[in-house]
mmCIF file of C-alpha atoms in Angstrom:
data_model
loop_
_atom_site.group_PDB
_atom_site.id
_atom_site.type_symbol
_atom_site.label_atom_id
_atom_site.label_comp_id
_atom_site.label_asym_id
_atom_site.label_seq_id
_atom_site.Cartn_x
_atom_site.Cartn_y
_atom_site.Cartn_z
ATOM 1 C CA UNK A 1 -1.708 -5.738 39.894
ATOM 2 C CA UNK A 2 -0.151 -9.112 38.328
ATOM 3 C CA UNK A 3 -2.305 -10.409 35.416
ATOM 4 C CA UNK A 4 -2.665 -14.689 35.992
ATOM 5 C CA UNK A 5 -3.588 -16.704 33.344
ATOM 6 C CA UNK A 6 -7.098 -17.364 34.493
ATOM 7 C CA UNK A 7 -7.968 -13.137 35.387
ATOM 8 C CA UNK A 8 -8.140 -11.760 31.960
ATOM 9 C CA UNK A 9 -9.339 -8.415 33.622
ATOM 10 C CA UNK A 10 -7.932 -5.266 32.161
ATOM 11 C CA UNK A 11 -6.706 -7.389 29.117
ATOM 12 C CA UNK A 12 -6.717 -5.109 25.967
ATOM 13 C CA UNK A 13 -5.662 -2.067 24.781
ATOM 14 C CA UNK A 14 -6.400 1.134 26.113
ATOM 15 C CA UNK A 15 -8.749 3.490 24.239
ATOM 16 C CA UNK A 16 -7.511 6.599 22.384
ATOM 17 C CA UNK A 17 -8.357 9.981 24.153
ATOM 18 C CA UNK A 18 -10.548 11.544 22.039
ATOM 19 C CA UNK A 19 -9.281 15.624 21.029
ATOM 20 C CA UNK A 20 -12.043 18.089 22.214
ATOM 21 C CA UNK A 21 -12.904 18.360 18.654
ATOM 22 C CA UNK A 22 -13.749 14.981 17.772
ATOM 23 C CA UNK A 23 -15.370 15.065 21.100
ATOM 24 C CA UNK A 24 -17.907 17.941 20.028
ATOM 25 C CA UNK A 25 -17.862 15.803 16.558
ATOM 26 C CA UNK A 26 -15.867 18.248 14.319
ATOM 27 C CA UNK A 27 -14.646 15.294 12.965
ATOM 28 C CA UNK A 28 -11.131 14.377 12.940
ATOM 29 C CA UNK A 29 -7.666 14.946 9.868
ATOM 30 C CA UNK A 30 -7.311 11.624 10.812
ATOM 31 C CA UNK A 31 -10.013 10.259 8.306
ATOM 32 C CA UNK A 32 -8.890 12.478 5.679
ATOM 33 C CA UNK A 33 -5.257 11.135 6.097
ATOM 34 C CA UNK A 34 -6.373 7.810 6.091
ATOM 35 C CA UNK A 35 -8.308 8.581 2.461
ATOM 36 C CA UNK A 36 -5.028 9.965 1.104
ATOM 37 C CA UNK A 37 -3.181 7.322 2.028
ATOM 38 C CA UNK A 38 -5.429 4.947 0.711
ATOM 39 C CA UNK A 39 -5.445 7.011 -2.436
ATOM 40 C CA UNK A 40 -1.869 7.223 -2.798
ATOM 41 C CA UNK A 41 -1.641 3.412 -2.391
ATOM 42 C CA UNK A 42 -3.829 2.761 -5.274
ATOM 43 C CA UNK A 43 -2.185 4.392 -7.833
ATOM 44 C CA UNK A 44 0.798 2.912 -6.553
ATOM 45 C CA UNK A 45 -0.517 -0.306 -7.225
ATOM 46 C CA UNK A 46 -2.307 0.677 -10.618
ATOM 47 C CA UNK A 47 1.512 1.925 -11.835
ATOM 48 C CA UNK A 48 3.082 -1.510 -10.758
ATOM 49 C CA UNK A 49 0.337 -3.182 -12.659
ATOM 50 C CA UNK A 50 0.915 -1.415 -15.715
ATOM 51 C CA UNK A 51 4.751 -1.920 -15.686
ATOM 52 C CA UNK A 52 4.078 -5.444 -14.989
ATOM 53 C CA UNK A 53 1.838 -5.294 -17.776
ATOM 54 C CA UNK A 54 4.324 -3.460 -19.933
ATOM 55 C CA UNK A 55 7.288 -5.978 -18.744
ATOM 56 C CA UNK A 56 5.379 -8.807 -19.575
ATOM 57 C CA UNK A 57 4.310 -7.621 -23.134
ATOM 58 C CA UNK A 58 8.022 -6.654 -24.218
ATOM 59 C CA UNK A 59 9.228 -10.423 -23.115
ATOM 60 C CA UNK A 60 6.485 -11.874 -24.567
ATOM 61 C CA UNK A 61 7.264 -10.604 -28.021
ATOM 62 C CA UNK A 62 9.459 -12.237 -30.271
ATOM 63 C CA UNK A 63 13.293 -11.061 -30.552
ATOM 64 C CA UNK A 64 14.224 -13.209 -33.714
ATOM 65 C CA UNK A 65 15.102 -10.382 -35.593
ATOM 66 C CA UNK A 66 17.574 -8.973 -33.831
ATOM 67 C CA UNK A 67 19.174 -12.776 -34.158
ATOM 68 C CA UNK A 68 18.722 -13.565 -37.541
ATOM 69 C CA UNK A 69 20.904 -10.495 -39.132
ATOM 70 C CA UNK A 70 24.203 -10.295 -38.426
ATOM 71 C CA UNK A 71 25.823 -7.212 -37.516
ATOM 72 C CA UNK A 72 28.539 -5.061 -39.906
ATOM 73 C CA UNK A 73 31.556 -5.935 -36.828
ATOM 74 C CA UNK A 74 30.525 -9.422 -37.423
ATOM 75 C CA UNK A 75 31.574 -9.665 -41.014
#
């Protein structure tokens, strides 16, 4: 059947067949997949922060010691 513009009838998606044991509510790995996931993700971001952090800190400080004294092939 052609969809118009106007008929939004059967418009969405379909839903997900449900496995016989999340029917009989075993529960699904899905959930636990999604918590690792989401667990993995936020110590991903926690490391990035740090180096950030770490970057940041090692620009910030100053290098005029390294300038200031000349080196022995210098001379």
């Amino acid at each position: 059947m052609a969809k118009s513009r106007n008929n939004l009838l059967g418009v969405g998606g379909q839903r997900k067949k449900l496995s016989r044991a999340d029917q009989q509510g075993a529960g699904s790995a899905r959930v636990a997949d999604r918590k690792a996931a989401e667990d993995k993700k936020q110590e991903l971001v926690r490391k990035m922060r740090e180096r950030a952090e770490t970057q940041a800190a090692t620009t910030a400080e100053p290098s005029g010691e390294q300038d200031a004294s000349p080196s022995p092939a210098q001379s």
